[in-house]
Amino acid sequence: MTRTIFLAAVMVLVAATGTCAQTLKAVKDRGALICGVSQGLAGFSNPDDKGNWTGFDVDFCRALAAAVLGEATKVKFSPLSAKDRFEPLKTGEIDVLSRNTTWTLSRDVSYGNFAGVTYYDGQGFMVRKALKVNSALELNGASICTQTGTTTELNLADYFRGNNMRYEVIAFGTADETVKAYESGRCDVFTTDVSQLYAEKLKLTNQNDHVILPEIISKEPLGPLVRHGDDQWFDVVKWTLFAMLNAEELGISSKTVDDALKSNQPEIRRLLGIEGNFGEQLGLSKDWVVRIVKQVGNYGEVFDRNVGAGSKLAISRGLNRLWTKGGIQYAPPVR
Amino acid sequence: MSDSPGVYVSGDIRSGSVAPRVPLRHNPRFRALVSQLILLIVVLWLGYELALNVRSNLRAQQITSGFGFLFNTAGFGVNQSLIAYNESDTYGRVFLVGLCNTLLVAGIGIVLATLLGFIIGIARLSPSWLLARLAGAYVELIRNLPLLFQILFWYLAVLGTLPGPRQSLSVGGAIFLNNRGLLLPAPLAGKGAGYVIAAFVVGLLATLALMVWAKRRQARTGARVPSAWGGVFLLMTPPVVALVATGFPITLERPELRGFNFVGGIRLLPEFVALLLALTIYTAAFIAEIVRAGILAVPLGQTEAAFALGLRRSLTLRLVIIPQALRVIVPPLTNQYLNLTKNSSLAIAIGYPDLFAVFAGTTLNQTGQAIEIIGITMSVYLLLSLLTSALMNWYNARTGMAECR
């Protein structure tokens, strides 16, 4: 009996042990990347009618898998609610959290490192057209539905306090419950990031009865998150995003990448691994960017396909245009 | 495990030896002591290792631990609070707000579920065929459907279909029902309202005194005192007199539609109502079965004896059957009370701001202090459960009849 207790004790201790820093090695050994995504948000991470995951956040994970494992398909997606998204990253159940997560100071300190901004978003409001509201400043006394465990709750409180307006907040556990409550008329307003408002609007029965108000009340830089204490993995994730941005800036897309391999432009040659050993420096192979762009695409392609002009959401690039085109998406050089 | 001492003693008597000479390592009491000591050491060591492990892991992930976060500003809103709360209050205050909301729904839920459960349980045993079948159908339907489903049903399918604030259902322009909740006029205390409240307390005490006196007199002499009307008179007169004398200082504030929502009055949130309805109706089905079992456990002879004495059915139930049945009912009833309290944490599905939703949900997510917050929340539910158990055990000890043990 003492032996059983001892075995149980050992098992508990093993279970309680934290994960080591070697995420890159762990992913390569496993042969698959485990990526935390949302439970279904059109444009960002959403299973289609065949059960395949699609979306911006999903494609980022695919790009990461293409860079690390050589195959964009070697990803296992783990759907997480907004409230419970950070613990699996901390405990090592997922390798990266790519789940429209806003970069804030306290999250950066408490939960992990943000590997950059994949999408510059902001919080907005959706209301019924019948209410004849034209501005968020007319929302005094309104009932507002939001999802619990988000920065949205805090921004909402700040905005209404700042403008001396009363409000009632009803915070739900998941996005679906929030939208259902808004649709049933429990709230006058549904608030979340604007990109998500566009996505959720698609699910409403009468899309055209609802309008998204012009005010953006917060900065919501969304990005992938990795665990603290693993600089190598942090670099790999960070540079996967930079590679996608640099590829777009240099005009390399999934269609033109084969031609680009013959280019004599030094910047293109460095990015695609024809010159230098930049992939090896990251712990990857030389052609890591070629694989990303060929299998998933550059930043612009991924944006258009999932949330931009080529998608149902049809969100304009706005702030997410490259810095060369009036936006603020900017990546450090590969050299 | 080791043999019990009884076996050795009887063995010794049979063999007829005078003093049993057992080596220490075969001594059952010694063996029991050692094995328990080893178990204790292992458990303590395990706990120590776990604590150490958690601490080093937290340190490795650079997570500050401790309870300092309770004094930081929360910054988010909560839509129902029994104590004063605004966004600039602390997480500690959020904890109290959530705790009060949990206690509110659990407390009212327990009272209502007990009442409904007793009614249904007794109805199941009613000689009326229809009533008994209806009660049976209620129990079978309700207890076999998942509670979360029932909460969502009341919230989305029933309360969700109510009209918006501008098309509210209204009773006399004072009570309004819409999908934002039930609005009732709120009493506003003016100058002299204290006298009215004092007069009410006096009336209440006088009524209680009358009831006690009537009961004692009946016990002593057997004569029943018709105290009901006297009680109503004693209860109503003092506050009415005080109201008139002070010139009606208590007024009613009617809820008023202003902009998106009603302002003023008392509001019952649809989230609260849906959760309360679901918890009450669900738990009542289980309590009904417990009550039925308790009543059936009382021998039929008791009923027959009561009838033979000429007691009516209702009196038989109240004076003979229920007091005896309570001894069987109370212990499992405690379980249902504990279940109801713990089940109230499903509130998060419909956005009712209970302890679990605002503290173990939003606060945890905003602060990242998982271990502390889960620890606190667990202790609270544990404490609530232990308190309920203690209270019910005390009541059980009081209602149980000593000679029947």
XYZ file of C-alpha atoms in Angstrom:
740
model
C 0.000 0.000 0.000
C 2.837 2.343 0.848
C 4.087 1.652 -2.650
C 0.820 2.755 -4.206
C 0.928 5.979 -2.214
C 4.493 6.571 -3.313
C 3.595 6.025 -6.959
C 0.637 8.369 -6.632
C 2.914 10.949 -5.031
C 5.410 10.693 -7.866
C 2.626 11.105 -10.427
C 1.264 14.197 -8.700
C 4.734 15.714 -8.577
C 5.355 15.008 -12.241
C 2.011 16.577 -13.092
C 2.807 19.651 -11.039
C 6.175 20.189 -12.684
C 6.324 23.148 -15.023
C 7.225 22.809 -18.691
C 10.791 23.405 -19.795
C 11.898 26.147 -22.110
C 12.513 23.978 -25.202
C 9.331 24.649 -27.159
C 10.988 24.560 -30.599
C 12.527 21.164 -29.914
C 9.294 19.888 -28.403
C 7.311 20.942 -31.485
C 9.828 19.346 -33.852
C 9.899 16.107 -31.820
C 6.119 15.997 -31.687
C 5.867 16.701 -35.416
C 2.899 18.997 -34.812
C 2.255 22.493 -33.557
C -0.491 22.935 -30.961
C -2.143 26.279 -31.444
C -4.775 27.887 -29.201
C -7.545 29.574 -31.215
C -11.058 30.891 -30.562
C -14.136 28.702 -30.382
C -15.403 30.154 -33.632
C -14.968 33.711 -34.827
C -15.536 34.291 -38.527
C -12.452 35.678 -40.251
C -10.064 34.825 -37.410
C -10.527 31.222 -36.364
C -13.619 29.386 -37.441
C -14.253 25.795 -38.513
C -15.897 25.716 -41.982
C -18.736 23.366 -42.993
C -16.218 20.568 -43.593
C -14.650 21.025 -40.166
C -11.442 22.650 -41.460
C -10.224 25.608 -39.448
C -10.048 28.855 -41.391
C -9.185 32.428 -40.535
C -6.439 34.936 -39.915
C -5.286 33.516 -36.570
C -5.475 29.996 -37.979
C -3.358 30.944 -40.995
C -0.751 32.447 -38.731
C -0.434 29.079 -36.982
C -0.183 27.369 -40.386
C 2.606 29.761 -41.391
C 4.411 28.950 -38.148
C 4.026 25.213 -38.802
C 5.308 25.696 -42.361
C 8.368 27.503 -41.021
C 9.128 25.058 -38.207
C 7.906 21.701 -39.509
C 7.887 22.294 -43.268
C 4.175 21.542 -43.627
C 1.416 24.066 -43.045
C -0.984 21.229 -42.266
C 0.879 19.993 -39.203
C -1.155 22.039 -36.722
C -3.517 20.868 -34.036
C -6.036 23.567 -33.106
C -7.244 23.881 -29.564
C -10.390 26.046 -29.263
C -10.398 28.207 -26.126
C -12.879 30.683 -24.620
C -11.760 34.231 -23.924
C -11.890 33.564 -20.203
C -9.829 30.373 -20.227
C -7.336 31.179 -22.960
C -4.213 31.967 -20.931
C -3.917 28.994 -18.550
C -3.284 26.387 -21.301
C -0.376 28.504 -22.552
C 1.093 28.774 -19.071
C 0.802 25.038 -18.418
C 2.276 24.096 -21.810
C -0.857 22.527 -23.276
C -0.480 24.811 -26.301
C 2.681 26.135 -27.982
C 1.251 29.456 -29.108
C -1.959 31.366 -28.422
C -3.190 32.843 -31.694
C -6.608 33.989 -30.582
C -7.361 37.675 -31.316
C -5.748 38.603 -28.015
C -5.109 42.252 -27.168
C -1.571 43.176 -26.163
C -1.686 44.974 -22.813
C 0.923 45.624 -20.172
C -0.573 43.386 -17.517
C -1.051 40.495 -19.953
C 2.513 40.915 -21.206
C 3.705 40.671 -17.608
C 1.338 37.979 -16.354
C 0.817 35.611 -19.249
C 3.693 35.625 -21.711
C 5.352 37.519 -24.542
C 3.441 39.053 -27.434
C 5.258 38.213 -30.640
C 4.053 41.299 -32.512
C 0.783 42.677 -33.827
C -0.989 40.634 -36.475
C -4.005 42.934 -36.540
C -4.514 46.490 -35.308
C -8.052 46.562 -33.988
C -10.183 48.826 -31.804
C -13.310 48.434 -29.736
C -16.611 49.553 -31.206
C -20.357 49.310 -30.687
C -23.121 47.629 -32.653
C -26.758 48.727 -32.171
C -30.103 48.162 -33.851
C -30.875 50.686 -36.562
C -34.364 51.055 -35.079
C -32.897 52.816 -32.040
C -31.799 55.665 -34.343
C -28.480 56.109 -32.563
C -25.720 57.758 -34.594
C -22.952 58.057 -32.057
C -21.701 56.162 -29.037
C -22.125 59.376 -27.054
C -25.903 58.916 -27.336
C -25.779 55.633 -25.421
C -26.429 57.076 -21.959
C -28.401 54.590 -19.850
C -28.104 51.731 -22.345
C -27.810 48.028 -21.533
C -24.634 46.623 -23.031
C -23.710 42.984 -23.692
C -20.085 41.921 -23.680
C -17.948 38.862 -23.163
C -16.331 38.336 -19.788
C -12.560 38.063 -19.445
C -11.763 40.611 -22.159
C -10.214 44.065 -22.252
C -13.597 45.134 -23.623
C -15.146 45.147 -20.157
C -12.506 47.568 -18.897
C -12.590 49.895 -21.938
C -16.363 50.050 -21.717
C -16.234 51.094 -18.069
C -13.563 53.706 -18.843
C -15.477 55.169 -21.794
C -18.773 55.570 -19.950
C -17.123 56.912 -16.814
C -15.030 59.300 -18.876
C -18.109 60.669 -20.616
C -20.270 60.751 -17.464
C -22.773 58.308 -18.877
C -24.690 55.601 -17.065
C -24.794 52.071 -18.440
C -25.607 48.511 -17.501
C -23.157 45.767 -18.437
C -24.150 42.122 -18.813
C -21.068 39.934 -19.182
C -21.407 36.427 -20.656
C -19.056 33.453 -20.649
C -18.785 32.931 -24.419
C -19.207 34.979 -27.590
C -22.212 32.929 -28.718
C -24.117 33.573 -25.495
C -23.332 37.280 -25.776
C -24.646 37.505 -29.326
C -27.770 35.498 -28.428
C -28.557 37.895 -25.589
C -28.057 40.896 -27.904
C -30.304 39.338 -30.514
C -33.038 38.563 -27.990
C -33.142 42.255 -27.095
C -31.679 41.889 -23.617
C -29.170 44.598 -24.543
C -29.333 47.693 -26.695
C -25.669 47.463 -27.570
C -23.150 44.731 -28.320
C -19.550 45.775 -27.818
C -16.291 44.098 -28.764
C -13.411 44.660 -31.204
C -14.645 46.078 -34.512
C -13.315 43.128 -36.530
C -15.306 40.810 -34.297
C -18.413 43.002 -34.624
C -18.231 42.543 -38.412
C -17.786 38.793 -37.954
C -20.662 38.412 -35.482
C -22.913 40.619 -37.596
C -22.750 37.947 -40.303
C -24.373 35.478 -37.899
C -27.369 37.701 -37.046
C -30.706 36.805 -38.652
C -31.290 40.253 -40.125
C -27.841 41.664 -40.723
C -29.170 44.885 -42.183
C -31.141 45.825 -39.066
C -27.892 46.463 -37.232
C -25.285 49.153 -37.562
C -21.723 49.524 -36.238
C -21.210 52.976 -34.724
C -18.285 55.096 -35.965
C -16.541 55.553 -32.584
C -13.491 53.440 -31.836
C -12.999 53.686 -28.094
C -9.762 51.799 -27.584
C -6.507 50.533 -29.048
C -6.666 46.780 -29.524
C -3.422 45.486 -31.012
C -4.064 41.755 -31.492
C -1.181 39.352 -31.607
C 0.100 35.841 -30.894
C 1.330 35.049 -27.404
C 4.102 32.665 -26.305
C 5.287 31.548 -22.878
C 7.771 33.530 -20.866
C 11.302 32.190 -20.593
C 11.784 30.655 -24.047
C 13.578 33.276 -26.132
C 14.308 30.945 -29.040
C 10.649 30.102 -29.569
C 9.672 33.749 -29.019
C 12.065 34.703 -31.867
C 10.696 32.032 -34.217
C 7.091 33.194 -33.731
C 8.034 36.869 -33.960
C 10.000 36.401 -37.187
C 7.293 34.271 -38.789
C 5.068 37.358 -38.650
C 7.908 39.638 -39.813
C 8.645 37.279 -42.691
C 5.033 37.497 -43.879
C 5.125 41.295 -43.689
C 8.518 41.533 -45.417
C 7.322 39.185 -48.140
C 4.380 41.466 -48.882
C 6.606 44.526 -48.816
C 8.990 42.927 -51.324
C 6.105 41.829 -53.521
C 6.576 38.101 -52.909
C 3.257 36.231 -52.887
C 2.327 32.561 -53.062
C 1.973 32.962 -56.832
C 5.240 34.827 -57.453
C 7.519 33.081 -54.968
C 8.988 30.699 -57.581
C 9.947 33.625 -59.806
C 11.278 35.526 -56.800
C 13.720 32.674 -56.138
C 15.491 33.717 -59.359
C 15.607 37.375 -58.338
C 18.899 39.186 -57.993
C 17.565 41.687 -55.440
C 19.749 41.227 -52.312
C 16.818 41.795 -49.907
C 14.693 39.156 -51.647
C 17.626 36.746 -51.821
C 18.262 37.148 -48.071
C 14.583 36.711 -47.144
C 14.201 33.578 -49.256
C 17.410 32.054 -47.891
C 19.415 32.098 -51.122
C 21.974 34.288 -49.411
C 22.972 34.108 -45.753
C 21.948 31.641 -43.049
C 19.092 33.525 -41.406
C 16.829 30.462 -41.137
C 19.577 28.520 -39.362
C 20.085 31.374 -36.916
C 16.495 30.905 -35.837
C 16.942 27.137 -35.520
C 15.036 26.525 -38.781
C 16.157 25.612 -42.287
C 17.284 28.093 -44.993
C 14.052 28.086 -46.996
C 11.687 28.819 -44.074
C 10.182 31.908 -45.725
C 9.693 30.127 -49.057
C 7.608 27.520 -47.257
C 5.558 30.136 -45.390
C 4.748 32.123 -48.513
C 4.198 29.113 -50.783
C 1.923 27.239 -48.420
C 0.124 30.079 -46.634
C 0.917 33.365 -48.363
C 2.230 36.773 -47.417
C 0.549 39.087 -44.903
C -1.619 40.814 -47.500
C -2.845 37.547 -49.004
C -3.776 36.182 -45.594
C -5.572 39.438 -44.710
C -7.564 39.577 -47.959
C -8.524 35.923 -47.901
C -9.824 35.943 -44.326
C -11.081 39.376 -43.350
C -10.396 41.714 -46.283
C -11.858 42.308 -49.716
C -11.740 38.610 -50.641
C -13.865 37.571 -47.660
C -17.456 37.939 -46.491
C -16.355 40.374 -43.782
C -14.911 42.825 -46.341
C -13.071 44.900 -43.727
C -10.815 47.559 -45.253
C -7.093 47.272 -44.481
C -7.056 50.628 -42.639
C -4.260 50.730 -40.074
C -3.186 47.285 -41.188
C -1.816 48.553 -44.514
C 1.959 48.348 -44.819
C 3.876 51.405 -43.648
C 4.795 52.028 -47.278
C 1.086 52.356 -48.118
C -0.107 54.591 -45.293
C -0.655 51.946 -42.638
C 1.395 51.057 -39.555
C 2.335 47.442 -40.320
C 6.123 47.493 -40.306
C 8.647 44.677 -39.968
C 12.379 44.896 -39.093
C 14.710 43.849 -41.902
C 16.143 40.385 -42.395
C 19.879 40.793 -42.208
C -4.649 -3.914 6.836
C -3.862 -5.051 10.370
C -6.230 -7.314 12.284
C -8.567 -5.838 14.814
C -7.728 -6.320 18.493
C -10.983 -8.201 19.072
C -9.779 -11.200 17.081
C -6.672 -11.603 19.225
C -8.542 -11.355 22.505
C -11.115 -13.972 21.586
C -8.342 -16.222 20.259
C -6.485 -15.941 23.551
C -9.527 -16.813 25.571
C -10.143 -19.873 23.464
C -6.532 -21.074 23.810
C -6.742 -20.390 27.516
C -3.388 -18.631 27.933
C -3.193 -15.991 30.663
C -0.915 -13.270 29.320
C -0.689 -12.919 25.540
C 2.963 -12.613 24.559
C 2.895 -10.969 21.192
C 6.048 -9.419 19.719
C 5.745 -5.675 19.304
C 5.768 -5.861 15.504
C 2.727 -8.149 15.630
C 0.886 -5.972 18.099
C -2.145 -4.724 16.199
C -2.347 -1.386 17.971
C 1.317 -0.706 17.399
C 1.030 -1.689 13.747
C -2.005 0.516 13.230
C -0.178 3.427 14.847
C 2.923 2.980 12.686
C 1.040 2.648 9.420
C -0.996 5.748 10.166
C 2.125 7.651 11.136
C 3.767 6.697 7.846
C 0.668 7.797 5.925
C 0.653 11.125 7.763
C 4.332 11.727 6.985
C 3.795 10.885 3.310
C 0.804 13.236 3.086
C 2.701 16.064 4.805
C 5.737 15.522 2.599
C 3.525 15.527 -0.487
C 1.902 18.787 0.550
C 5.281 20.346 1.250
C 6.707 19.236 -2.098
C 3.647 20.537 -3.933
C 3.851 23.927 -2.247
C 7.577 24.121 -2.987
C 7.021 23.093 -6.576
C 4.269 25.624 -7.135
C 6.415 28.360 -5.652
C 9.448 27.595 -7.797
C 7.306 27.309 -10.938
C 5.630 30.630 -10.235
C 9.027 32.163 -9.694
C 10.331 30.667 -12.933
C 7.396 32.219 -14.812
C 7.932 35.482 -12.972
C 4.422 35.496 -11.554
C 4.059 37.473 -8.375
C 1.968 35.609 -5.852
C 0.157 36.892 -2.814
C -3.073 38.655 -2.049
C -1.980 42.214 -2.769
C -4.100 42.295 -5.950
C -7.236 42.424 -3.796
C -6.429 46.074 -3.089
C -5.992 47.056 -6.751
C -8.646 48.924 -8.705
C -10.969 46.582 -10.583
C -12.047 48.997 -13.328
C -14.993 46.981 -14.682
C -18.722 47.306 -14.067
C -21.097 44.833 -12.402
C -24.818 45.121 -13.107
C -26.187 43.868 -9.809
C -24.729 44.726 -6.460
C -26.240 44.561 -2.997
C -23.462 46.729 -1.604
C -22.270 50.050 -3.023
C -19.905 49.392 -5.921
C -18.462 51.342 -8.828
C -15.651 50.794 -11.305
C -13.018 52.507 -9.167
C -13.489 50.036 -6.288
C -11.027 47.218 -5.603
C -10.971 43.547 -6.573
C -11.603 42.838 -2.881
C -14.878 44.723 -3.200
C -15.704 42.779 -6.380
C -15.264 39.612 -4.337
C -17.811 40.854 -1.778
C -20.231 41.911 -4.537
C -20.011 38.443 -6.104
C -20.351 36.718 -2.743
C -23.491 38.728 -1.885
C -25.026 37.893 -5.279
C -24.300 34.188 -4.762
C -25.751 34.268 -1.252
C -28.833 36.136 -2.503
C -29.733 33.651 -5.218
C -28.800 30.625 -3.085
C -30.663 31.880 -0.005
C -33.904 32.714 -1.794
C -33.509 29.595 -3.936
C -33.271 27.335 -0.864
C -36.406 28.808 0.712
C -38.469 28.623 -2.483
C -37.188 25.156 -3.461
C -38.070 23.842 0.012
C -41.602 25.241 -0.162
C -42.199 24.012 -3.708
C -40.531 20.678 -2.969
C -42.750 20.021 0.061
C -45.889 20.941 -1.895
C -44.976 18.674 -4.823
C -43.807 15.854 -2.559
C -47.052 15.886 -0.576
C -49.081 16.258 -3.770
C -47.485 13.072 -5.117
C -49.054 11.181 -2.231
C -52.408 12.904 -2.579
C -55.477 10.673 -2.861
C -56.466 12.814 -5.871
C -55.397 10.800 -8.922
C -54.841 13.829 -11.157
C -52.846 15.813 -8.592
C -50.592 12.841 -7.800
C -49.945 12.182 -11.508
C -49.226 15.843 -12.221
C -46.731 15.979 -9.360
C -45.169 12.730 -10.595
C -44.846 14.124 -14.117
C -43.237 17.295 -12.757
C -40.609 15.329 -10.856
C -39.776 13.002 -13.730
C -39.580 15.793 -16.281
C -37.563 18.284 -14.254
C -35.028 16.047 -12.584
C -34.130 14.331 -15.849
C -33.237 17.476 -17.776
C -29.781 19.062 -17.334
C -29.792 22.145 -15.135
C -27.772 24.261 -17.567
C -30.361 23.530 -20.239
C -33.136 24.636 -17.873
C -31.317 27.868 -17.005
C -30.895 28.693 -20.696
C -34.526 27.744 -21.340
C -35.854 30.196 -18.750
C -33.430 32.888 -19.822
C -33.633 32.694 -23.610
C -36.911 30.930 -24.379
C -39.111 32.456 -21.674
C -37.702 35.757 -20.414
C -35.970 36.485 -23.732
C -39.309 36.695 -25.522
C -40.624 39.525 -23.345
C -41.063 42.859 -25.140
C -38.454 45.635 -25.043
C -38.562 48.506 -22.529
C -40.640 50.747 -24.780
C -43.353 48.103 -25.203
C -43.280 46.986 -21.546
C -46.163 45.068 -20.056
C -47.480 47.328 -17.337
C -49.695 46.937 -14.284
C -51.325 50.231 -13.364
C -48.358 52.265 -14.578
C -46.380 51.204 -11.503
C -45.132 47.698 -12.220
C -43.422 46.994 -15.526
C -42.241 43.769 -17.098
C -39.881 43.748 -20.088
C -36.790 41.957 -21.331
C -34.654 44.097 -19.034
C -36.368 42.712 -15.963
C -39.256 43.265 -13.604
C -39.582 46.822 -12.309
C -41.384 47.535 -9.056
C -42.044 50.822 -7.256
C -39.460 51.455 -4.553
C -40.501 52.725 -1.134
C -38.931 56.093 -0.346
C -38.586 56.919 3.323
C -39.370 60.543 4.169
C -39.344 62.399 7.476
C -40.999 60.394 10.253
C -40.686 57.058 8.461
C -38.797 55.771 11.494
C -41.993 55.958 13.593
C -43.873 53.826 11.083
C -41.145 51.189 11.082
C -41.039 51.212 14.892
C -44.818 50.835 15.023
C -44.597 47.887 12.631
C -42.017 46.196 14.873
C -44.243 46.766 17.909
C -47.196 45.229 16.054
C -45.096 42.242 15.006
C -43.878 41.611 18.567
C -47.422 41.890 19.935
C -48.687 39.375 17.365
C -45.888 36.933 18.229
C -46.663 37.294 21.925
C -50.345 36.566 21.244
C -49.459 33.439 19.259
C -47.156 32.120 21.981
C -49.787 32.795 24.643
C -52.506 31.075 22.604
C -50.347 28.036 22.026
C -49.389 27.709 25.675
C -52.992 28.108 26.726
C -54.070 25.380 24.324
C -51.344 23.085 25.622
C -52.428 23.747 29.208
C -56.202 23.692 28.926
C -56.889 22.115 25.559
C -59.110 25.043 24.603
C -58.267 26.678 21.277
C -58.021 30.426 21.198
C -59.169 31.900 17.883
C -56.105 34.146 17.658
C -55.899 34.623 13.858
C -58.047 37.761 13.580
C -56.591 39.226 16.748
C -53.133 38.682 15.260
C -54.014 40.471 12.028
C -55.501 43.354 14.039
C -52.407 43.633 16.255
C -50.091 43.459 13.235
C -51.869 46.029 11.081
C -53.110 48.670 13.542
C -49.892 50.231 14.902
C -48.239 50.928 11.488
C -51.499 52.240 9.990
C -52.038 54.548 12.959
C -48.416 55.718 12.720
C -48.770 56.316 8.966
C -51.818 58.508 9.458
C -50.346 60.295 12.474
C -47.096 61.223 10.666
C -48.846 62.177 7.428
C -47.787 59.280 5.139
C -43.979 59.773 5.141
C -43.357 56.646 3.033
C -43.972 57.248 -0.646
C -43.508 54.998 -3.627
C -41.039 55.876 -6.358
C -42.384 54.669 -9.669
C -39.999 53.355 -12.318
C -39.956 55.678 -15.309
C -38.880 55.084 -18.899
C -36.038 57.431 -19.735
C -34.029 56.860 -22.906
C -33.073 53.212 -23.330
C -34.173 51.933 -19.952
C -36.307 52.519 -16.908
C -34.906 54.687 -14.161
C -35.870 54.454 -10.492
C -37.811 51.768 -8.651
C -36.531 48.317 -7.826
C -35.406 46.082 -10.660
C -35.160 42.315 -10.697
C -32.666 41.369 -13.433
C -33.861 38.729 -15.917
C -30.578 36.910 -15.261
C -31.434 36.717 -11.561
C -35.018 35.631 -12.195
C -34.009 32.979 -14.743
C -31.314 31.550 -12.467
C -33.606 31.588 -9.435
C -36.468 29.939 -11.350
C -34.235 27.225 -12.782
C -32.481 26.471 -9.472
C -35.760 26.460 -7.532
C -37.701 24.301 -9.974
C -34.806 21.875 -10.493
C -33.971 21.416 -6.818
C -37.654 21.238 -5.833
C -38.017 18.080 -7.947
C -35.341 16.350 -5.857
C -36.710 17.715 -2.591
C -40.177 16.432 -3.562
C -38.772 12.896 -3.839
C -37.032 13.258 -0.481
C -40.246 14.471 1.139
C -42.217 11.631 -0.407
C -39.670 9.092 0.836
C -39.757 10.683 4.291
C -43.523 10.512 4.511
C -43.628 6.930 3.257
C -41.063 6.029 5.913
C -43.557 6.895 8.650
C -45.545 3.724 9.426
C -49.104 3.706 8.092
C -50.280 2.960 11.636
C -49.456 6.526 12.616
C -51.898 7.871 10.050
C -54.537 5.373 11.051
C -54.063 6.244 14.707
C -54.389 9.952 13.935
C -57.545 9.351 11.891
C -58.899 7.200 14.704
C -58.389 10.144 17.053
C -60.533 12.187 14.707
C -57.810 14.406 13.207
C -58.450 15.806 9.772
C -56.116 14.850 6.915
C -54.361 18.224 6.921
C -53.868 18.156 10.686
C -52.669 14.550 10.555
C -50.076 15.597 8.018
C -48.978 18.663 9.932
C -49.006 17.338 13.481
C -48.244 13.630 13.119
C -46.652 12.694 9.817
C -44.362 15.613 8.894
C -42.639 15.910 12.312
C -41.730 12.230 12.158
C -40.857 12.347 8.479
C -38.488 15.271 9.068
C -36.029 12.935 10.756
C -35.676 11.063 7.466
C -35.963 14.177 5.300
C -33.422 16.531 6.856
C -30.108 14.721 6.117
C -30.702 14.296 2.349
C -32.289 17.768 2.264
C -28.923 19.166 3.361
C -27.380 17.641 0.233
C -29.908 19.440 -1.939
C -29.180 22.766 -0.241
C -25.464 22.260 -0.875
C -26.155 21.303 -4.491
C -28.279 24.382 -5.046
C -25.594 26.672 -3.662
C -22.876 25.081 -5.779
C -25.086 24.921 -8.883
C -25.600 28.680 -8.648
C -22.125 28.979 -10.203
C -23.744 28.081 -13.557
C -24.820 31.737 -13.498
C -21.941 32.622 -15.803
C -23.803 31.081 -18.750
C -26.454 33.799 -18.584
C -24.318 36.640 -17.271
C -25.595 36.796 -13.689
C -22.726 38.341 -11.721
C -22.250 35.704 -9.012
C -19.008 34.960 -7.165
C -17.810 32.510 -9.789
C -18.504 34.843 -12.720
C -17.067 38.098 -11.398
C -14.289 36.752 -9.174
C -13.123 33.387 -10.531
C -13.978 34.681 -14.024
C -13.351 38.336 -14.735
C -11.038 39.080 -11.799
C -8.913 36.005 -12.466
C -8.608 36.912 -16.113
C -7.699 40.530 -15.441
C -5.148 39.805 -12.699
C -3.766 36.379 -13.650
C -3.638 35.370 -9.955
C -5.068 31.914 -10.696
C -3.879 30.048 -7.623
C -4.965 32.683 -5.118
C -8.355 33.316 -6.714
C -9.251 29.671 -7.242
C -8.088 29.045 -3.658
C -10.303 31.797 -2.269
C -13.298 30.746 -4.366
C -12.901 27.113 -3.344
C -12.677 28.056 0.311
C -15.803 30.181 0.034
C -17.907 27.393 -1.491
C -16.416 24.964 1.042
C -17.201 27.305 3.918
C -20.750 27.916 2.682
C -21.297 24.165 2.387
C -19.861 23.440 5.835
C -21.977 26.199 7.381
C -25.126 24.862 5.729
C -24.264 21.357 6.928
C -23.606 22.551 10.464
C -26.897 24.428 10.537
C -28.831 21.459 9.185
C -27.106 19.034 11.575
C -28.088 21.267 14.448
C -31.678 21.345 13.195
C -31.621 17.593 12.683
C -30.408 16.991 16.226
C -33.213 19.221 17.477
C -35.999 17.610 15.459
C -34.848 14.017 15.970
C -36.597 12.139 18.788
C -34.102 10.699 21.237
C -36.110 7.602 22.199
C -36.432 6.469 18.612
C -32.722 6.244 17.996
